[in-house]
mmCIF file of C-alpha atoms in Angstrom:
data_model
loop_
_atom_site.group_PDB
_atom_site.id
_atom_site.type_symbol
_atom_site.label_atom_id
_atom_site.label_comp_id
_atom_site.label_asym_id
_atom_site.label_seq_id
_atom_site.Cartn_x
_atom_site.Cartn_y
_atom_site.Cartn_z
ATOM 1 C CA MET A 1 -0.023 -0.079 0.069
ATOM 2 C CA SER A 2 1.389 3.372 -0.845
ATOM 3 C CA TYR A 3 1.937 6.310 1.614
ATOM 4 C CA SER A 4 -1.137 8.044 0.383
ATOM 5 C CA SER A 5 -3.346 5.246 0.398
ATOM 6 C CA GLU A 6 -2.166 4.312 3.922
ATOM 7 C CA LEU A 7 -3.061 7.944 4.968
ATOM 8 C CA LYS A 8 -6.575 7.859 3.292
ATOM 9 C CA LYS A 9 -7.134 4.535 5.215
ATOM 10 C CA ASN A 10 -6.226 6.233 8.561
ATOM 11 C CA LEU A 11 -8.135 9.482 7.796
ATOM 12 C CA LYS A 12 -11.384 7.387 6.953
ATOM 13 C CA GLU A 13 -11.132 5.396 9.935
ATOM 14 C CA MET A 14 -10.862 8.686 11.940
ATOM 15 C CA SER A 15 -13.264 9.007 14.848
ATOM 16 C CA MET A 16 -15.605 11.969 14.241
ATOM 17 C CA LYS A 17 -18.138 12.218 17.161
ATOM 18 C CA LYS A 18 -20.394 14.920 15.796
ATOM 19 C CA LYS A 19 -22.751 14.419 12.897
ATOM 20 C CA CYS A 20 -21.960 17.857 11.318
ATOM 21 C CA CYS A 21 -18.340 16.825 11.098
ATOM 22 C CA ARG A 22 -19.051 13.410 9.437
ATOM 23 C CA ASN A 23 -21.405 15.155 7.175
ATOM 24 C CA SER A 24 -18.994 17.555 6.227
ATOM 25 C CA PHE A 25 -16.284 14.795 5.485
ATOM 26 C CA PHE A 26 -18.771 12.830 3.292
ATOM 27 C CA TYR A 27 -19.432 16.174 1.556
ATOM 28 C CA GLY A 28 -15.881 16.753 0.724
ATOM 29 C CA GLU A 29 -15.174 13.268 -0.279
ATOM 30 C CA THR A 30 -18.370 13.246 -2.522
ATOM 31 C CA LEU A 31 -17.884 16.765 -4.129
ATOM 32 C CA PHE A 32 -14.346 16.101 -5.148
ATOM 33 C CA LEU A 33 -14.178 12.385 -6.270
ATOM 34 C CA PRO A 34 -13.266 12.142 -9.790
ATOM 35 C CA GLU A 35 -16.071 10.801 -12.215
ATOM 36 C CA ARG A 36 -14.245 7.804 -13.010
ATOM 37 C CA LYS A 37 -14.216 6.801 -9.348
ATOM 38 C CA ARG A 38 -17.979 7.293 -8.780
ATOM 39 C CA THR A 39 -20.038 4.116 -8.057
ATOM 40 C CA GLN A 40 -23.227 6.392 -8.208
ATOM 41 C CA PRO A 41 -24.017 10.075 -9.745
ATOM 42 C CA PHE A 42 -23.236 12.848 -7.508
ATOM 43 C CA ASP A 43 -26.530 13.539 -5.629
ATOM 44 C CA TYR A 44 -26.473 17.413 -6.100
ATOM 45 C CA LEU A 45 -29.876 17.795 -4.541
ATOM 46 C CA LYS A 46 -28.730 16.613 -1.296
ATOM 47 C CA TYR A 47 -26.021 19.160 -1.023
ATOM 48 C CA GLY A 48 -28.181 22.168 -2.028
ATOM 49 C CA TYR A 49 -27.311 22.167 -5.596
ATOM 50 C CA GLU A 50 -30.165 22.829 -8.192
ATOM 51 C CA SER A 51 -28.496 20.930 -10.904
ATOM 52 C CA MET A 52 -24.979 19.599 -11.857
ATOM 53 C CA ASP A 53 -24.447 22.956 -13.640
ATOM 54 C CA ASP A 54 -24.802 24.591 -10.464
ATOM 55 C CA VAL A 55 -21.970 22.783 -8.736
ATOM 56 C CA LYS A 56 -19.346 25.397 -9.046
ATOM 57 C CA ALA A 57 -18.626 26.233 -5.415
ATOM 58 C CA ILE A 58 -18.107 24.843 -1.622
ATOM 59 C CA LYS A 59 -21.144 25.521 0.396
ATOM 60 C CA THR A 60 -19.768 26.689 3.675
ATOM 61 C CA GLU A 61 -23.140 26.726 5.199
ATOM 62 C CA PHE A 62 -22.653 23.044 5.675
ATOM 63 C CA PHE A 63 -20.123 23.636 8.226
ATOM 64 C CA LYS A 64 -21.592 23.805 11.725
ATOM 65 C CA CYS A 65 -18.894 23.926 14.129
ATOM 66 C CA SER A 66 -15.019 24.658 14.355
ATOM 67 C CA SER A 67 -13.946 21.140 13.195
ATOM 68 C CA CYS A 68 -16.254 20.969 10.201
ATOM 69 C CA ARG A 69 -13.688 22.616 7.914
ATOM 70 C CA SER A 70 -10.929 20.155 9.002
ATOM 71 C CA SER A 71 -13.288 17.402 8.418
ATOM 72 C CA PHE A 72 -14.272 18.426 5.022
ATOM 73 C CA LEU A 73 -10.662 19.041 3.771
ATOM 74 C CA ARG A 74 -9.941 15.426 5.012
ATOM 75 C CA GLY A 75 -12.731 14.233 2.719
ATOM 76 C CA VAL A 76 -11.226 16.265 -0.248
ATOM 77 C CA PHE A 77 -8.007 14.701 0.228
ATOM 78 C CA CYS A 78 -9.478 11.189 0.208
ATOM 79 C CA ALA A 79 -11.200 11.912 -2.938
ATOM 80 C CA CYS A 80 -8.316 13.731 -4.859
ATOM 81 C CA GLY A 81 -5.255 14.047 -2.956
ATOM 82 C CA THR A 82 -1.828 12.409 -2.984
ATOM 83 C CA VAL A 83 1.319 12.907 -0.695
ATOM 84 C CA SER A 84 4.646 11.615 -0.963
ATOM 85 C CA SER A 85 6.482 9.762 1.784
ATOM 86 C CA PRO A 86 8.509 12.233 3.420
ATOM 87 C CA GLU A 87 11.482 9.890 3.378
ATOM 88 C CA LYS A 88 11.373 10.370 -0.470
ATOM 89 C CA SER A 89 10.176 13.869 -1.042
ATOM 90 C CA PHE A 90 8.018 16.728 0.286
ATOM 91 C CA HIS A 91 4.951 16.822 -1.951
ATOM 92 C CA PHE A 92 1.291 17.367 -1.260
ATOM 93 C CA GLU A 93 -1.211 17.648 -4.055
ATOM 94 C CA LEU A 94 -4.961 18.014 -4.794
ATOM 95 C CA LYS A 95 -5.957 17.421 -8.428
ATOM 96 C CA VAL A 96 -9.353 18.825 -9.653
ATOM 97 C CA LYS A 97 -10.976 18.601 -12.952
ATOM 98 C CA ASN A 98 -13.727 21.324 -12.576
ATOM 99 C CA GLU A 99 -12.239 24.561 -12.738
ATOM 100 C CA ASP A 100 -14.810 26.329 -10.716
ATOM 101 C CA LEU A 101 -14.734 23.837 -7.888
ATOM 102 C CA TYR A 102 -10.770 24.168 -8.235
ATOM 103 C CA ASN A 103 -10.856 27.878 -7.751
ATOM 104 C CA SER A 104 -13.357 27.601 -4.779
ATOM 105 C CA LEU A 105 -11.181 24.832 -2.957
ATOM 106 C CA TYR A 106 -8.086 27.176 -3.188
ATOM 107 C CA GLU A 107 -10.007 29.924 -1.488
ATOM 108 C CA PHE A 108 -11.315 27.690 1.088
ATOM 109 C CA ILE A 109 -7.865 26.305 1.942
ATOM 110 C CA SER A 110 -6.515 29.922 1.900
ATOM 111 C CA HIS A 111 -8.999 31.105 4.343
ATOM 112 C CA SER A 112 -8.775 27.981 6.510
ATOM 113 C CA CYS A 113 -5.104 27.043 6.872
ATOM 114 C CA LEU A 114 -2.528 28.084 4.323
ATOM 115 C CA GLU A 115 -2.161 29.224 0.749
ATOM 116 C CA MET A 116 -1.251 26.370 -1.698
ATOM 117 C CA LYS A 117 0.490 26.765 -5.131
ATOM 118 C CA LYS A 118 -1.343 26.606 -8.289
ATOM 119 C CA LEU A 119 -0.709 24.648 -11.565
ATOM 120 C CA LYS A 120 -2.745 23.582 -14.379
ATOM 121 C CA ARG A 121 -1.905 20.395 -16.486
ATOM 122 C CA ASN A 122 -3.716 19.751 -19.581
ATOM 123 C CA ASP A 123 -7.375 19.461 -18.466
ATOM 124 C CA THR A 124 -6.507 18.826 -14.707
ATOM 125 C CA TYR A 125 -5.907 21.791 -12.143
ATOM 126 C CA SER A 126 -3.663 21.158 -9.004
ATOM 127 C CA LEU A 127 -3.060 22.550 -5.866
ATOM 128 C CA TYR A 128 0.218 21.640 -4.319
ATOM 129 C CA LEU A 129 2.734 21.891 -1.602
ATOM 130 C CA LYS A 130 6.594 21.250 -1.631
ATOM 131 C CA LYS A 131 7.839 22.453 1.617
ATOM 132 C CA GLY A 132 8.038 20.579 4.564
ATOM 133 C CA ASP A 133 6.593 23.056 6.947
ATOM 134 C CA ASP A 134 3.634 23.538 4.835
ATOM 135 C CA ILE A 135 2.966 20.019 4.580
ATOM 136 C CA GLU A 136 3.378 19.601 8.305
ATOM 137 C CA ASP A 137 0.765 22.320 8.686
ATOM 138 C CA ILE A 138 -1.868 20.853 6.445
ATOM 139 C CA MET A 139 -1.335 17.501 7.943
ATOM 140 C CA HIS A 140 -2.152 18.773 11.349
ATOM 141 C CA TYR A 141 -5.096 20.823 10.027
ATOM 142 C CA MET A 142 -6.535 17.541 8.525
ATOM 143 C CA GLY A 143 -5.964 15.780 11.876
ATOM 144 C CA ALA A 144 -3.228 13.451 10.594
ATOM 145 C CA GLY A 145 -1.161 13.945 13.719
ATOM 146 C CA ARG A 146 1.301 11.049 13.232
ATOM 147 C CA GLU A 147 1.880 11.960 9.727
ATOM 148 C CA ALA A 148 2.657 15.572 10.502
ATOM 149 C CA PHE A 149 5.236 14.164 13.032
ATOM 150 C CA GLU A 150 6.723 12.108 10.364
ATOM 151 C CA VAL A 151 7.244 15.081 8.210
ATOM 152 C CA ALA A 152 8.922 17.066 11.096
ATOM 153 C CA ASN A 153 11.269 14.286 11.868
ATOM 154 C CA GLU A 154 12.227 14.022 8.232
ATOM 155 C CA LYS A 155 12.824 17.928 8.045
ATOM 156 C CA ILE A 156 14.994 17.582 11.256
ATOM 157 C CA LYS A 157 16.971 14.740 9.794
ATOM 158 C CA ARG A 158 17.632 16.761 6.578
ATOM 159 C CA GLU A 159 18.516 19.869 8.369
ATOM 160 C CA LEU A 160 21.209 18.049 10.452
ATOM 161 C CA ALA A 161 22.540 16.305 7.246
ATOM 162 C CA ASN A 162 22.643 19.597 5.504
ATOM 163 C CA VAL A 163 24.441 21.133 8.517
ATOM 164 C CA ALA A 164 27.030 18.093 8.376
ATOM 165 C CA ASN A 165 27.531 18.613 4.749
ATOM 166 C CA ARG A 166 28.031 22.415 5.292
ATOM 167 C CA ARG A 167 30.654 21.669 7.834
ATOM 168 C CA ASN A 168 32.593 19.088 5.803
ATOM 169 C CA ASN A 169 32.683 21.551 2.832
ATOM 170 C CA PHE A 170 34.010 24.228 5.124
ATOM 171 C CA GLU A 171 36.622 22.056 6.240
ATOM 172 C CA VAL A 172 37.642 20.838 2.734
ATOM 173 C CA VAL A 173 37.829 24.588 1.627
ATOM 174 C CA ASN A 174 40.106 25.589 4.617
ATOM 175 C CA LEU A 175 42.381 22.368 4.178
ATOM 176 C CA GLY A 176 42.704 23.656 0.504
ATOM 177 C CA LYS A 177 43.756 26.980 1.567
ATOM 178 C CA THR A 178 46.085 25.573 4.141
ATOM 179 C CA VAL A 179 47.744 23.487 1.418
ATOM 180 C CA SER A 180 48.019 26.157 -1.040
ATOM 181 C CA ALA A 181 49.483 28.724 1.408
ATOM 182 C CA ALA A 182 51.950 26.013 2.665
ATOM 183 C CA GLY A 183 53.244 25.150 -0.809
ATOM 184 C CA GLU A 184 53.723 28.888 -1.647
ATOM 185 C CA SER A 185 55.946 29.189 1.607
ATOM 186 C CA VAL A 186 57.828 26.102 0.938
ATOM 187 C CA ASP A 187 58.687 27.083 -2.486
ATOM 188 C CA ALA A 188 60.001 30.448 -1.373
ATOM 189 C CA ILE A 189 62.083 28.874 1.361
ATOM 190 C CA ASN A 190 63.605 26.391 -1.089
ATOM 191 C CA LYS A 191 64.316 29.473 -3.394
ATOM 192 C CA LEU A 192 66.227 31.316 -0.580
ATOM 193 C CA ILE A 193 68.042 27.956 0.212
ATOM 194 C CA LYS A 194 69.438 27.918 -3.296
ATOM 195 C CA LYS A 195 70.304 31.187 -3.282
ATOM 196 C CA GLY A 196 72.253 30.961 0.189
ATOM 197 C CA ILE A 197 70.286 33.696 1.837
ATOM 198 C CA LEU A 198 68.491 31.370 4.338
ATOM 199 C CA SER A 199 71.572 31.094 6.574
ATOM 200 C CA LYS A 200 71.991 34.752 6.622
ATOM 201 C CA LEU A 201 68.595 35.501 7.878
ATOM 202 C CA PRO A 202 67.794 36.558 11.461
ATOM 203 C CA ARG A 203 67.472 33.478 13.866
ATOM 204 C CA GLY A 204 63.702 33.649 14.523
ATOM 205 C CA LEU A 205 62.921 34.054 10.642
ATOM 206 C CA ALA A 206 65.137 31.159 10.065
ATOM 207 C CA GLU A 207 63.771 29.002 12.677
ATOM 208 C CA THR A 208 60.208 29.401 11.164
ATOM 209 C CA ALA A 209 61.736 28.494 7.710
ATOM 210 C CA GLN A 210 63.115 25.188 8.812
ATOM 211 C CA ILE A 211 59.966 24.409 10.812
ATOM 212 C CA ARG A 212 57.791 24.898 7.772
ATOM 213 C CA LEU A 213 60.376 22.916 5.624
ATOM 214 C CA ASP A 214 59.984 20.006 8.269
ATOM 215 C CA ASN A 215 56.281 20.301 8.365
ATOM 216 C CA PRO A 216 55.067 21.356 5.065
ATOM 217 C CA PHE A 217 51.332 20.764 5.828
ATOM 218 C CA ALA A 218 51.093 21.768 9.336
ATOM 219 C CA SER A 219 48.551 24.493 10.075
ATOM 220 C CA LEU A 220 49.621 27.777 11.816
ATOM 221 C CA GLU A 221 48.660 26.713 15.140
ATOM 222 C CA GLU A 222 50.714 23.644 14.966
ATOM 223 C CA LEU A 223 53.712 25.725 13.640
ATOM 224 C CA THR A 224 53.141 28.035 16.483
ATOM 225 C CA GLU A 225 53.682 25.040 19.137
ATOM 226 C CA LEU A 226 56.924 23.853 17.348
ATOM 227 C CA HIS A 227 58.739 27.038 17.995
ATOM 228 C CA THR A 228 61.093 27.301 20.782
ATOM 229 C CA ASP A 229 60.395 30.889 21.320
ATOM 230 C CA ARG A 230 57.208 32.180 22.186
ATOM 231 C CA ILE A 231 55.220 33.311 19.326
ATOM 232 C CA SER A 232 51.697 33.773 18.181
ATOM 233 C CA LYS A 233 49.947 32.689 15.039
ATOM 234 C CA SER A 234 49.840 35.956 13.723
ATOM 235 C CA GLY A 235 53.670 36.360 14.435
ATOM 236 C CA VAL A 236 54.372 32.791 12.291
ATOM 237 C CA ASN A 237 52.100 34.099 9.646
ATOM 238 C CA HIS A 238 53.879 37.318 9.253
ATOM 239 C CA ARG A 239 57.517 35.412 9.156
ATOM 240 C CA LEU A 240 56.002 33.242 6.344
ATOM 241 C CA LYS A 241 54.712 36.158 4.514
ATOM 242 C CA LYS A 242 58.237 37.905 5.012
ATOM 243 C CA LEU A 243 59.969 34.651 3.655
ATOM 244 C CA ILE A 244 57.644 34.912 0.479
ATOM 245 C CA GLU A 245 58.391 38.723 0.105
ATOM 246 C CA LEU A 246 62.176 37.913 0.337
ATOM 247 C CA ALA A 247 61.924 35.245 -2.488
ATOM 248 C CA ASP A 248 59.611 37.262 -4.883
ATOM 249 C CA GLU A 249 62.332 40.148 -4.475
ATOM 250 C CA MET A 250 64.998 37.796 -5.870
#
């Protein structure tokens, strides 16, 4: 059974103590059930329509209590809705053939809970959501608390994965910068050695050059700890830049 089918089964089995809520559910399900799925013609007279041509809008006078609207939307979803498993993607959709009912449904949902995206595909009109927050909200509104929790849980998992990915990318970039800077300073020091200049440099500068040669991929913090004299990371960085400048001047 698909995720949508399982959700519809749960929604249909949901207890509705008030008769007005049960009526609202069946009204929504009957009104938006596609023609090909009907086992009998739509009883328009039962719901206050004068003819089938008059079935163009949702009759809100059927909603007698504060829960009727959510019951109605549950019925609509059971008739024409689909939702993806949150583990695969975030996608909630209602498909309607009748353009007038489609527009009426859009206004109903906008006034009841949230605004959905609109899309027309050939002769079918769709209202859809692709954001986890929005899908979680409409699930709660319909009374599908467990499914709303599943969406919220998947959102958290994805956010944590994104944080870990960003952190990993940040570390890779920083490592690349470290390697690039180290290569530049090592090349400069080797150039100074070939020219016989390194031995003539001040003791501190010569010590930093030798430590860098011995530890070509060490970070500034690691280089700082390897010095015999007390020096800060900025001090080591300044010495390395000085060595590069001396090499460039040759």
